mmCIF file of C-alpha atoms and ligand atoms in Angstrom:
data_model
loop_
_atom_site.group_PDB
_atom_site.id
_atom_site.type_symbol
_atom_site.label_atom_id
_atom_site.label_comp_id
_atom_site.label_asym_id
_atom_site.label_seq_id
_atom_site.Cartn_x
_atom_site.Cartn_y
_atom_site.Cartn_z
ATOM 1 C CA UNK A 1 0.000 0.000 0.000
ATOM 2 C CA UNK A 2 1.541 3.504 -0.922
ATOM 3 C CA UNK A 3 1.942 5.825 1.850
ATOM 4 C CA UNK A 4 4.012 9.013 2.414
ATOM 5 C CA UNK A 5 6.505 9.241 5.102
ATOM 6 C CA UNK A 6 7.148 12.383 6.142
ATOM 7 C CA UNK A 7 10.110 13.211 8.181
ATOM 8 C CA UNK A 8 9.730 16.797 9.097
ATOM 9 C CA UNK A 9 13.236 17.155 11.288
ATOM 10 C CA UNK A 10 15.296 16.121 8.543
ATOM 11 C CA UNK A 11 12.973 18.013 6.330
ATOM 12 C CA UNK A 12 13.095 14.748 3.609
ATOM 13 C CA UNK A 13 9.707 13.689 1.999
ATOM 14 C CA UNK A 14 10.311 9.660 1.659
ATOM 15 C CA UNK A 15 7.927 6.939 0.119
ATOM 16 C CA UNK A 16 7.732 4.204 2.483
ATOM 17 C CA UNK A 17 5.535 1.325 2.950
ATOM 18 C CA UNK A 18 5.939 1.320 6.640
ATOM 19 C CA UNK A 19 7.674 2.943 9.556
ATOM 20 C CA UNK A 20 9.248 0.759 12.314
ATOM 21 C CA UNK A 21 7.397 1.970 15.383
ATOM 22 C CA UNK A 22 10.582 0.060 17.778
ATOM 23 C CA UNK A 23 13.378 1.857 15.539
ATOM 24 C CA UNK A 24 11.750 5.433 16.618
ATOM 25 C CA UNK A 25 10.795 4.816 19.805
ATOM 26 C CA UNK A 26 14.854 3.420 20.364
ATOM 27 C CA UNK A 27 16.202 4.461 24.195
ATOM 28 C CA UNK A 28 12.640 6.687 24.692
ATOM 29 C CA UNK A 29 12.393 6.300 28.482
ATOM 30 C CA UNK A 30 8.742 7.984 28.196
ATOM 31 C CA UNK A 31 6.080 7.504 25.395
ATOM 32 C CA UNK A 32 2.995 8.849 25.711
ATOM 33 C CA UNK A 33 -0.249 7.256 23.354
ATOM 34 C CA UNK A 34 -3.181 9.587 22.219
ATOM 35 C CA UNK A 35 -6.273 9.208 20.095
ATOM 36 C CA UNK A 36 -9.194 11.608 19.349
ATOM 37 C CA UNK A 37 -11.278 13.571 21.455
ATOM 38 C CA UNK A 38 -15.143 11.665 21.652
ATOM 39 C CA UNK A 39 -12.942 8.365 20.945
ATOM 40 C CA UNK A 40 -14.602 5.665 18.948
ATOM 41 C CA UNK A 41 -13.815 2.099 18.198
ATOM 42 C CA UNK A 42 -10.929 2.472 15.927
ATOM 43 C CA UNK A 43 -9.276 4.590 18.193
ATOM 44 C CA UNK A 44 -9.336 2.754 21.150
ATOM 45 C CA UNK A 45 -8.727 -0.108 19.539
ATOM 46 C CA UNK A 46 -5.551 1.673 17.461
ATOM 47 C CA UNK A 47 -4.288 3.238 20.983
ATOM 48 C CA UNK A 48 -4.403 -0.143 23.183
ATOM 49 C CA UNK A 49 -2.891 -1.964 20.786
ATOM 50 C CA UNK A 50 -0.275 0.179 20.056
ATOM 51 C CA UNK A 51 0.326 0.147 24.155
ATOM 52 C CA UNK A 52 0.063 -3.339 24.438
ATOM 53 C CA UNK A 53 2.385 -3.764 21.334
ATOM 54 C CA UNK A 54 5.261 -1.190 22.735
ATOM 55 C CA UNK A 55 4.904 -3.100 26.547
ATOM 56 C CA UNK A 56 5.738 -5.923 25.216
ATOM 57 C CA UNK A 57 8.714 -4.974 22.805
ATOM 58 C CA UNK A 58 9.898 -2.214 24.939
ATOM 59 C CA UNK A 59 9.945 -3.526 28.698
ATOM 60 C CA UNK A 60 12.220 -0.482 29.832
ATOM 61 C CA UNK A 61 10.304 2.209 28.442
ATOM 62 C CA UNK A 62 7.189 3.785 30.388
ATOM 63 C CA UNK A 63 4.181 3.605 28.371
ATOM 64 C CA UNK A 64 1.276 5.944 29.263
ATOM 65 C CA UNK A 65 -1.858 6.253 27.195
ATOM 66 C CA UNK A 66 -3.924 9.747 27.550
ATOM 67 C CA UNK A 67 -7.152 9.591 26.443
ATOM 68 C CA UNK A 68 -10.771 10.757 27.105
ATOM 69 C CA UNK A 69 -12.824 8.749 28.542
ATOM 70 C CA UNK A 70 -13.975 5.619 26.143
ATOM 71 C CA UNK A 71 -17.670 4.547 25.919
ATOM 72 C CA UNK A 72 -17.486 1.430 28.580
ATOM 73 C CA UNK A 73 -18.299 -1.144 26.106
ATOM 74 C CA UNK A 74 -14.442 -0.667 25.029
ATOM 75 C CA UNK A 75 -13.287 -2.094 28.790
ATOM 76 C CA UNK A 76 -13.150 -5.497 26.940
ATOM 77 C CA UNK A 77 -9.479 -4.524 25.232
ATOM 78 C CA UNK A 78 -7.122 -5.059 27.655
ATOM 79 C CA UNK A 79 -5.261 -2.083 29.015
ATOM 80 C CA UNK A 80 -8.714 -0.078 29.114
ATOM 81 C CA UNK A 81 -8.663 -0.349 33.098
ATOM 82 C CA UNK A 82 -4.807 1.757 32.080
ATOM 83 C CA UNK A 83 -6.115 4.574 30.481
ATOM 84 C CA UNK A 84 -5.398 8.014 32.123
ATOM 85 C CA UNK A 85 -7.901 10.213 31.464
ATOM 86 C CA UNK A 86 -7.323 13.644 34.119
ATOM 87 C CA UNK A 87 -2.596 14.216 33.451
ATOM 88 C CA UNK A 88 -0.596 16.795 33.803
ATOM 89 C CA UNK A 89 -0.116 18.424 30.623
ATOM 90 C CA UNK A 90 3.611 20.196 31.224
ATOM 91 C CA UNK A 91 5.392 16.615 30.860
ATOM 92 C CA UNK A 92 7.423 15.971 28.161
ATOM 93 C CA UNK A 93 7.246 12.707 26.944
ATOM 94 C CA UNK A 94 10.601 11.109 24.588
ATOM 95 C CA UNK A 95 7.890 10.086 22.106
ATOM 96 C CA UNK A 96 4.515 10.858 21.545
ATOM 97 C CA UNK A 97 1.865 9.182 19.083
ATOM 98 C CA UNK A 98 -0.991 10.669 17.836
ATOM 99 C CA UNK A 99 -3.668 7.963 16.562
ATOM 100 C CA UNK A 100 -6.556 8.479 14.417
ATOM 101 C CA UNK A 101 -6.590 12.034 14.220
ATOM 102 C CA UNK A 102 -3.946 15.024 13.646
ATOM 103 C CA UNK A 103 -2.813 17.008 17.220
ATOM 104 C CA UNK A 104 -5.568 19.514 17.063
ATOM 105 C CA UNK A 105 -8.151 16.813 18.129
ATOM 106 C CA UNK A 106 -6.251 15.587 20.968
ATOM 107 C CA UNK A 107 -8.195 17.714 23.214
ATOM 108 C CA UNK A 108 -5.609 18.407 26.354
ATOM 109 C CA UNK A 109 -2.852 15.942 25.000
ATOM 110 C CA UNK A 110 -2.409 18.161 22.438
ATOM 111 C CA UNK A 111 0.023 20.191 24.619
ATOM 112 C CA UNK A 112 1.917 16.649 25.330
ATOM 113 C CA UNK A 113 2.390 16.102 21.374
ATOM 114 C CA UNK A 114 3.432 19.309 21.394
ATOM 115 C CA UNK A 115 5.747 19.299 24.037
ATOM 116 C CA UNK A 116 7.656 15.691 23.181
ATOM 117 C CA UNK A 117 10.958 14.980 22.126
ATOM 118 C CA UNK A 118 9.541 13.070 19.113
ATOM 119 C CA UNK A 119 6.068 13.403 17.323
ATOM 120 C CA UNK A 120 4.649 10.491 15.468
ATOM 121 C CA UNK A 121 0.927 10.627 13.789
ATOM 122 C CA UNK A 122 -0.518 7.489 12.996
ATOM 123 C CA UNK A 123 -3.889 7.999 11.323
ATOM 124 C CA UNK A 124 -5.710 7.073 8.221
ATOM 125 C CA UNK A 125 -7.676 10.611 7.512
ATOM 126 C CA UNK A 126 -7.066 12.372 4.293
ATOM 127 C CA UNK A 127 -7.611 15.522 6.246
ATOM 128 C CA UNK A 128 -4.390 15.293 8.328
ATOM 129 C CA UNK A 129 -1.891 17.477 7.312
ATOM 130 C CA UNK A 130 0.788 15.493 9.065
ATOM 131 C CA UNK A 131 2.570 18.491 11.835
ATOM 132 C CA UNK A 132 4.158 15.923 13.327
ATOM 133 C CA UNK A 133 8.162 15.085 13.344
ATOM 134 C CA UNK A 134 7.206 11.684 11.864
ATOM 135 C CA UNK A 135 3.544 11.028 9.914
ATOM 136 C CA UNK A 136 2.227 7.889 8.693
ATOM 137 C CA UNK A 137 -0.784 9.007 7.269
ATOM 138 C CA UNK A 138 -2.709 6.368 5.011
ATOM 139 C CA UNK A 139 -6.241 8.148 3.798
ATOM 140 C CA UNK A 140 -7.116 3.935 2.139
ATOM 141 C CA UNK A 141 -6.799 2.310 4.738
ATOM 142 C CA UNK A 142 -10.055 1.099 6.449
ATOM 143 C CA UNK A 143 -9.075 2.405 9.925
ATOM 144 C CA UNK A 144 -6.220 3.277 12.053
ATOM 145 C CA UNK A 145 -6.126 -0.209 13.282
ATOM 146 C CA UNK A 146 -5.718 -1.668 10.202
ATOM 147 C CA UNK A 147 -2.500 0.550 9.856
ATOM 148 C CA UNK A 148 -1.612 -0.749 13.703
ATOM 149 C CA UNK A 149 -1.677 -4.365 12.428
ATOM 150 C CA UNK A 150 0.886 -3.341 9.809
ATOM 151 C CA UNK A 151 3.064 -2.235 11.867
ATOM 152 C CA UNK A 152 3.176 -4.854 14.762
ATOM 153 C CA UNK A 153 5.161 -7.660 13.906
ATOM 154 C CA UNK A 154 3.526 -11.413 13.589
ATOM 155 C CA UNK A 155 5.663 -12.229 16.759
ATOM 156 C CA UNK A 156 4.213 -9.928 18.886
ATOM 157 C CA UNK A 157 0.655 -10.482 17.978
ATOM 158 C CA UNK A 158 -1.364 -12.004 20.529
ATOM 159 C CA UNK A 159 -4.985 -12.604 21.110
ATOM 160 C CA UNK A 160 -5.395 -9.321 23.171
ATOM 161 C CA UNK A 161 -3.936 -7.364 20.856
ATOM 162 C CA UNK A 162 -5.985 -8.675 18.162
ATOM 163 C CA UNK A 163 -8.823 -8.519 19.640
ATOM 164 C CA UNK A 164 -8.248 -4.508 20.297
ATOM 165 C CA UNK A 165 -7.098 -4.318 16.405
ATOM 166 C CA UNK A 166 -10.183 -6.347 15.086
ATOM 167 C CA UNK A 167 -12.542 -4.083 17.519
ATOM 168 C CA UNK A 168 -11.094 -1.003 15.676
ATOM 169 C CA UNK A 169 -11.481 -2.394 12.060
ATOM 170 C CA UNK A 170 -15.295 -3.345 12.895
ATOM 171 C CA UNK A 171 -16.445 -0.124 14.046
ATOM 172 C CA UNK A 172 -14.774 1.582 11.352
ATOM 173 C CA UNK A 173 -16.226 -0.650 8.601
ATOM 174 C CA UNK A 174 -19.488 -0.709 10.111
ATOM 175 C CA UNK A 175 -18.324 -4.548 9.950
ATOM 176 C CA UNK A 176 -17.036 -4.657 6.990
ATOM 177 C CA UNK A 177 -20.048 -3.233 5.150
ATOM 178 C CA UNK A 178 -18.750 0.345 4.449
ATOM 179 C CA UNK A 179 -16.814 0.825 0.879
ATOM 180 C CA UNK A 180 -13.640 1.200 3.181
ATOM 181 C CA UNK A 181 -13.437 -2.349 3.609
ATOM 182 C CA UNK A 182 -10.893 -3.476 0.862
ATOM 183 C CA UNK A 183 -9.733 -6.728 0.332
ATOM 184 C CA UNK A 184 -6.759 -6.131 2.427
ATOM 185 C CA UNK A 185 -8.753 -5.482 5.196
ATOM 186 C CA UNK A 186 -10.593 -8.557 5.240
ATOM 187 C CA UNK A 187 -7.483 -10.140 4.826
ATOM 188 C CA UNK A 188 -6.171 -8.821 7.950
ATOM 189 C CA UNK A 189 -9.395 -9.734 9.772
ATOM 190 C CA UNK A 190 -9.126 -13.492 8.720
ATOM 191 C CA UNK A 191 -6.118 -13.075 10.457
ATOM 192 C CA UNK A 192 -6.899 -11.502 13.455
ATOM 193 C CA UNK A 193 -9.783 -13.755 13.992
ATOM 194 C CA UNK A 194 -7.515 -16.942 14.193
ATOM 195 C CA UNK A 195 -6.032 -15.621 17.385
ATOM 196 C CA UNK A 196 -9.054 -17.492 18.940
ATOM 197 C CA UNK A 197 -11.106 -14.600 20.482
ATOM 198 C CA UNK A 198 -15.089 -14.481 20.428
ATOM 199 C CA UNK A 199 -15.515 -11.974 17.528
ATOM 200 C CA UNK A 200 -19.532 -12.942 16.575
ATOM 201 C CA UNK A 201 -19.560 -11.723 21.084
ATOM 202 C CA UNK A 202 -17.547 -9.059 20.680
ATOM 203 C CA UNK A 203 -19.467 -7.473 17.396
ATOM 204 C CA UNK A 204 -22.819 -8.102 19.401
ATOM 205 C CA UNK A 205 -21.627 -6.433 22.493
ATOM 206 C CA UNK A 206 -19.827 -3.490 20.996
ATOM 207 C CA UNK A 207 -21.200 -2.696 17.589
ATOM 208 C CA UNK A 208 -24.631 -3.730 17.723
ATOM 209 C CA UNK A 209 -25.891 -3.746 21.004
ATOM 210 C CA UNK A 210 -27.843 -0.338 22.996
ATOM 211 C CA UNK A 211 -29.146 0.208 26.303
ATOM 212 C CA UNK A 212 -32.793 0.616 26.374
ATOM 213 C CA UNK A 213 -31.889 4.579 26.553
ATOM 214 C CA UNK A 214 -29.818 4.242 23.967
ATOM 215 C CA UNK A 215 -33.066 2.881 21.897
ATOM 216 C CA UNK A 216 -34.784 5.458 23.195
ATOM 217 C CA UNK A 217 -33.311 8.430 22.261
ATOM 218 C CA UNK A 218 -32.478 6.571 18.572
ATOM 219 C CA UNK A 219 -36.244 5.970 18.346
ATOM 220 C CA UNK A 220 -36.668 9.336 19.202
ATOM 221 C CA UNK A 221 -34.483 11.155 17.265
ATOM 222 C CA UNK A 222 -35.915 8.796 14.074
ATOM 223 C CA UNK A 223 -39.491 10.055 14.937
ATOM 224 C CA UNK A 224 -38.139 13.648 14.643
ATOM 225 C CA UNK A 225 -36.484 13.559 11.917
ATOM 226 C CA UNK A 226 -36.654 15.949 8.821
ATOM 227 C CA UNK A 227 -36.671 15.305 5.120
ATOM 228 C CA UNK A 228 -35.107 17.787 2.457
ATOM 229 C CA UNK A 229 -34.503 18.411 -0.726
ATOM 230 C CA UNK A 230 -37.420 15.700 -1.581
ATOM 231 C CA UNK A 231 -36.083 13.641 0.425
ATOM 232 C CA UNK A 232 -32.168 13.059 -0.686
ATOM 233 C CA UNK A 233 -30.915 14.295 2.686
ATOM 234 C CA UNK A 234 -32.203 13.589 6.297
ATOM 235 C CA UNK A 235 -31.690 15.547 9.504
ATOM 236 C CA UNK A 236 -32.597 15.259 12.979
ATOM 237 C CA UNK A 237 -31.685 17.272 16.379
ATOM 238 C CA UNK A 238 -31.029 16.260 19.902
ATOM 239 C CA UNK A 239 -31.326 19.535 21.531
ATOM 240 C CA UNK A 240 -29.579 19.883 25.213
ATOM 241 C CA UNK A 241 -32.788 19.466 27.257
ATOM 242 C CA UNK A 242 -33.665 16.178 25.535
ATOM 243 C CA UNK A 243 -30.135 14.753 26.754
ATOM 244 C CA UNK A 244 -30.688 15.805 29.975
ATOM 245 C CA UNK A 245 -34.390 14.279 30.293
ATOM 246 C CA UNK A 246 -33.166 10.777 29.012
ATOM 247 C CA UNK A 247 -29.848 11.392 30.970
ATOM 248 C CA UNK A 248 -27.631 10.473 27.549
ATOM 249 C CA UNK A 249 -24.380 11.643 27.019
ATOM 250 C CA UNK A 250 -22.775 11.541 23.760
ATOM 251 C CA UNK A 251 -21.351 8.484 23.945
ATOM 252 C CA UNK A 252 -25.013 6.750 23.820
ATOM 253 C CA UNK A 253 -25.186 8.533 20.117
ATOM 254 C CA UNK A 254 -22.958 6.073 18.081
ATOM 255 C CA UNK A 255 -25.185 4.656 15.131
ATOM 256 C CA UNK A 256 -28.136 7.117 14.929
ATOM 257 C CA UNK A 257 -26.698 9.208 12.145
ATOM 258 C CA UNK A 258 -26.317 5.201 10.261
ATOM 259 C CA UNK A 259 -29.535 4.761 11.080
ATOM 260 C CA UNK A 260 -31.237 8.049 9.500
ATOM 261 C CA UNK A 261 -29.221 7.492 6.416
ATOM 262 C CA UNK A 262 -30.863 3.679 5.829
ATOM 263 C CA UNK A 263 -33.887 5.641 4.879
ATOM 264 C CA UNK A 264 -34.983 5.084 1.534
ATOM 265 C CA UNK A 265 -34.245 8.042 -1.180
ATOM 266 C CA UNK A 266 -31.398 9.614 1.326
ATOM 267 C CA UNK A 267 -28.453 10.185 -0.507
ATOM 268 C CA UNK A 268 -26.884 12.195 2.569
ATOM 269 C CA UNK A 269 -28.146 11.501 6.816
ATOM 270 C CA UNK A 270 -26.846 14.961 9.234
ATOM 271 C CA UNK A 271 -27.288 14.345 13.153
ATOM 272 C CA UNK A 272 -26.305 17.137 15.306
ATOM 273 C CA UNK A 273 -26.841 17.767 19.169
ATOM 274 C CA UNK A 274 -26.156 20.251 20.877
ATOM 275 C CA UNK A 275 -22.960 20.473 23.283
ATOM 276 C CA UNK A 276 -23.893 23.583 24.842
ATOM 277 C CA UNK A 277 -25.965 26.897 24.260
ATOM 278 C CA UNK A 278 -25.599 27.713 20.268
ATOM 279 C CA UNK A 279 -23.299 24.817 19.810
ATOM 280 C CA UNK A 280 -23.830 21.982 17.666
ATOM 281 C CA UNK A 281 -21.677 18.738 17.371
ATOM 282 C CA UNK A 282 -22.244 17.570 13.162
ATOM 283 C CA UNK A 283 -21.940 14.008 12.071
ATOM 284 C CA UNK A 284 -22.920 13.511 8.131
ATOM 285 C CA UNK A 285 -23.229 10.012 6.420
ATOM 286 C CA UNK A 286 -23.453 9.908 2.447
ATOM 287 C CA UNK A 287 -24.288 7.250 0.314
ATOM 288 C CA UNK A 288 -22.533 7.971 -3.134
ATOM 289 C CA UNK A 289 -23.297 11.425 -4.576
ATOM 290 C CA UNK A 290 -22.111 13.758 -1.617
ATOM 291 C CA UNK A 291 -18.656 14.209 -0.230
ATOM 292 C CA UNK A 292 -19.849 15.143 3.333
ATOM 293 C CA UNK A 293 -15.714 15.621 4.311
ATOM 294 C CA UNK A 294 -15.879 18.494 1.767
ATOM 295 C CA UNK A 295 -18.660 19.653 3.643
ATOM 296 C CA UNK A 296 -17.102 19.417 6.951
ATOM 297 C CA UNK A 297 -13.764 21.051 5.935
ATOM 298 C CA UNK A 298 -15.654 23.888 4.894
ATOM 299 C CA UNK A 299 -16.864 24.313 8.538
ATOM 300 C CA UNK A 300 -13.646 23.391 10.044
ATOM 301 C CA UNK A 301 -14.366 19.575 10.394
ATOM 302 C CA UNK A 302 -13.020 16.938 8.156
ATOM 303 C CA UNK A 303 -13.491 13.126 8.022
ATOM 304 C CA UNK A 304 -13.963 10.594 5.352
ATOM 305 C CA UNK A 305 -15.653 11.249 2.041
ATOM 306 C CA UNK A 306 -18.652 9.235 2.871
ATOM 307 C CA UNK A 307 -18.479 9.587 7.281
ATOM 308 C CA UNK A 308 -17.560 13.557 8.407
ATOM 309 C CA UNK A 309 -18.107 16.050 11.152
ATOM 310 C CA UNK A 310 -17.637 19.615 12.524
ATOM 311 C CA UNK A 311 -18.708 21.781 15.051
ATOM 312 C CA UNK A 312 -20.817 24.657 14.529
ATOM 313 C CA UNK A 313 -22.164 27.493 16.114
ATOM 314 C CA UNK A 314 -25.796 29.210 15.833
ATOM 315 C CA UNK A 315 -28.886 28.485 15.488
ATOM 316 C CA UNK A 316 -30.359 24.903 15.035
ATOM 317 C CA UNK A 317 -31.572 26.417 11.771
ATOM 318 C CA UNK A 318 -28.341 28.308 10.719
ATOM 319 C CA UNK A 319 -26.505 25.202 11.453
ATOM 320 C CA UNK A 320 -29.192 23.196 8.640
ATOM 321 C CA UNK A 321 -28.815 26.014 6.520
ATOM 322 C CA UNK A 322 -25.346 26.723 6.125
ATOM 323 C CA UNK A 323 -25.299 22.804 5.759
ATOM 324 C CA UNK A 324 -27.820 21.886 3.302
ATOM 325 C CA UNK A 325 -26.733 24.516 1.064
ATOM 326 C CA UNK A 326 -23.489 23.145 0.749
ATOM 327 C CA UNK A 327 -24.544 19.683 0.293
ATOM 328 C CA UNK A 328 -27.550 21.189 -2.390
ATOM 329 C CA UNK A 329 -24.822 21.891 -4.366
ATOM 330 C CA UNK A 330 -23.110 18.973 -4.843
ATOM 331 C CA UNK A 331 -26.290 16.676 -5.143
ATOM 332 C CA UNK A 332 -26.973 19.113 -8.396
ATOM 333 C CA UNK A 333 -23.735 18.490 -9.381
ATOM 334 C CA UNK A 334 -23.411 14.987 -9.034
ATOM 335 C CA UNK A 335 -27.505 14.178 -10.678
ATOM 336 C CA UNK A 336 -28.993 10.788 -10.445
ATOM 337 C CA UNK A 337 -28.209 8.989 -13.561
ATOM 338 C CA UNK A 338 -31.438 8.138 -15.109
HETATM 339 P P1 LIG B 1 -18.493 10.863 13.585
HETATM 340 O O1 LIG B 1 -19.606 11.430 12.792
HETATM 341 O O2 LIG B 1 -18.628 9.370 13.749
HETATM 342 O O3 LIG B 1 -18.208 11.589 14.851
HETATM 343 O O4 LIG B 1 -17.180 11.070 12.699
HETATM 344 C C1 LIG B 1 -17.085 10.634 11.369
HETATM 345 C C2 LIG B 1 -15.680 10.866 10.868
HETATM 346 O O5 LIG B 1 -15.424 12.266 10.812
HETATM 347 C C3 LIG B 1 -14.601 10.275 11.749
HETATM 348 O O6 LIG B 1 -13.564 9.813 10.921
HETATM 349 C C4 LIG B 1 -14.153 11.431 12.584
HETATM 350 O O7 LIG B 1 -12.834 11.273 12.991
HETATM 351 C C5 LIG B 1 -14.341 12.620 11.647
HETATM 352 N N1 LIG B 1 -14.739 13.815 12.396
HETATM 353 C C6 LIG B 1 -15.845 13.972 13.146
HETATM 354 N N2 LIG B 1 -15.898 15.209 13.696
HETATM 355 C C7 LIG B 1 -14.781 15.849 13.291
HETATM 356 C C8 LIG B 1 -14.258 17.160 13.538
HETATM 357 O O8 LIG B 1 -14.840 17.985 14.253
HETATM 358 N N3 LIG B 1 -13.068 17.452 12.935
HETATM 359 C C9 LIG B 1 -12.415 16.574 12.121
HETATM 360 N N4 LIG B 1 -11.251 16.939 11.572
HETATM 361 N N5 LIG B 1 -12.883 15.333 11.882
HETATM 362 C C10 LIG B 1 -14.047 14.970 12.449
HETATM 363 MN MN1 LIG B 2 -10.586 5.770 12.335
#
């Protein structure tokens, strides 16, 4: 798979296939492992891997990983129970990584990435501009996880470890339905899945499975739902109040936005709530005719061409409009073929 290294302190733009994680983290007596702020399956499953993987290879080195809190049906992958979510941000860690998302979504580790002898992204999103000292950036590859496996060994792999990297490549793949699921990645989940773990468990308990609340406030969100432009795009709103009566946070929000785009006719699905007064979280699903990570970028988001999201302020109906209008465009762009 064709990837671009970039090495930013020698200034030297190399292809590569791969990086070798042990070579750069070499006499690092701290590393420090980050993912995404709101972290979802491939993350988690990218960043405890990755720990697991430089415990084992790198007994001498202290291994932290700094992360916000997961969604608890993650405490399965081992090293969950590990994560620090409240640090001090002044340390300065030998090496940093930076999984699944450039440094300006690390939320407070951010300043730690910043601050590190050594700065490493690891991250399949075409939207990362690669800041780091060291970025492996891979915008085909199904998930970070998938880029994880390719950079672990065989004879390190174990059956925790896979199970964290598998856990990643199903949530990003909506298991393995979503066109980001190439043939290497099933590949690499035939692998994973002879490592003996219970995967048809594991995509029941962490994929498919809700609380009743969770069903709830899905159910209720689908009831409220808007169609426009006749139809080819789908919205609905979780306003503030709403999470508050049904006590969700938005961690019990995975799925809706797939959900409102299996509607019939919907070419594009937008789910927002709202984080605080005037201030909306975006997630936008397309089916084939809208790049929604065009859409996002334009709002300061980014994301996949078919799975994006910003933040926005104003209005619940600014918000739609500023939205919509953008994604009007490009549905009259890209017509139905007859
Ligand atoms: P979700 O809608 O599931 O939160 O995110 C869909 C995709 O868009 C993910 O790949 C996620 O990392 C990316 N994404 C979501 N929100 C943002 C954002 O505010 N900024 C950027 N750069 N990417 C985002
Ligand atoms: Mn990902």
């Amino acid at each position: 798979m064709s990837s671009l290294k970039v090495n930013k302190k020698e200034n030297k733009l190399e292809s590569s296939n791969q990086i070798d994680i042990i070579d750069e983290c070499k006499g690092a007596a701290t590393i420090g492992i980050s993912g995404h702020i709101r972290p979802d399956g491939d993350c988690v499953g990218a960043v405890l891997a990755l720990y697991q993987y430089l415990q084992k290879a790198l007994p001498e080195s202290k291994v932290e990983v700094l992360l916000e809190q997961p969604s608890s049906i993650f405490s399965c992958i081992k090293g969950f129970d590990r994560i620090q979510t409240q640090y001090e941000t002044e340390q300065n860690y030998d090496v940093f990584f930076s999984l699944d998302c450039d440094k300006t979504r690390l939320g407070d580790a951010e300043h730690l990435f910043d601050r590190a002898g050594k700065r490493i992204h690891i991250d399949h999103h075409i939207s990362n501009q690669g800041c780091g000292d060291l970025n492996y950036v891979v915008p085909t590859a199904s998930s970070t996880s998938e880029l994880i496996y390719d950079l672990i060994p065989e004879a390190y792999l174990d059956q925790e470890i896979a199970k964290a990297l598998y856990i990643g490549i199903i949530h990003d793949t909506g298991v393995f339905q979503y066109t980001n699921t190439a043939p290497k990645t099933l590949l690499i989940a035939s692998k994973l899945i002879t490592y003996g773990f219970d995967y048809a468990k594991i995509i029941q308990e962490t994929f498919y499975e809700k609380t009743y609340v969770q069903n709830q406030i899905l159910g209720r969100t689908l009831l409220e739902s808007m169609l426009l432009m006749n139809g080819q795009c789908i919205v609905s709103v979780l306003d503030k109040k709403t999470m508050d009566f049904y006590g969700v946070t938005s961690k019990d929000l995975d799925g809706i936005v797939n959900q409102l785009l299996n509607t019939k006719g919907a070419e594009v699905a937008i789910f927002l709530y709202e984080m605080s007064n005037m201030a909306y979280k975006i997630s936008m699903r397309s089916k084939q005719r809208v790049n929604v990570a065009k859409v996002a970028a334009m709002f300061g988001g980014g994301g996949h061409i078919k799975a994006a999201g910003c933040t926005m302020n104003g209005t619940f109906h600014d918000v739609i409009n500023n939205l919509s209008a953008r994604i009007e465009v490009q549905l009259l762009e890209n017509k139905q073929e007859a």
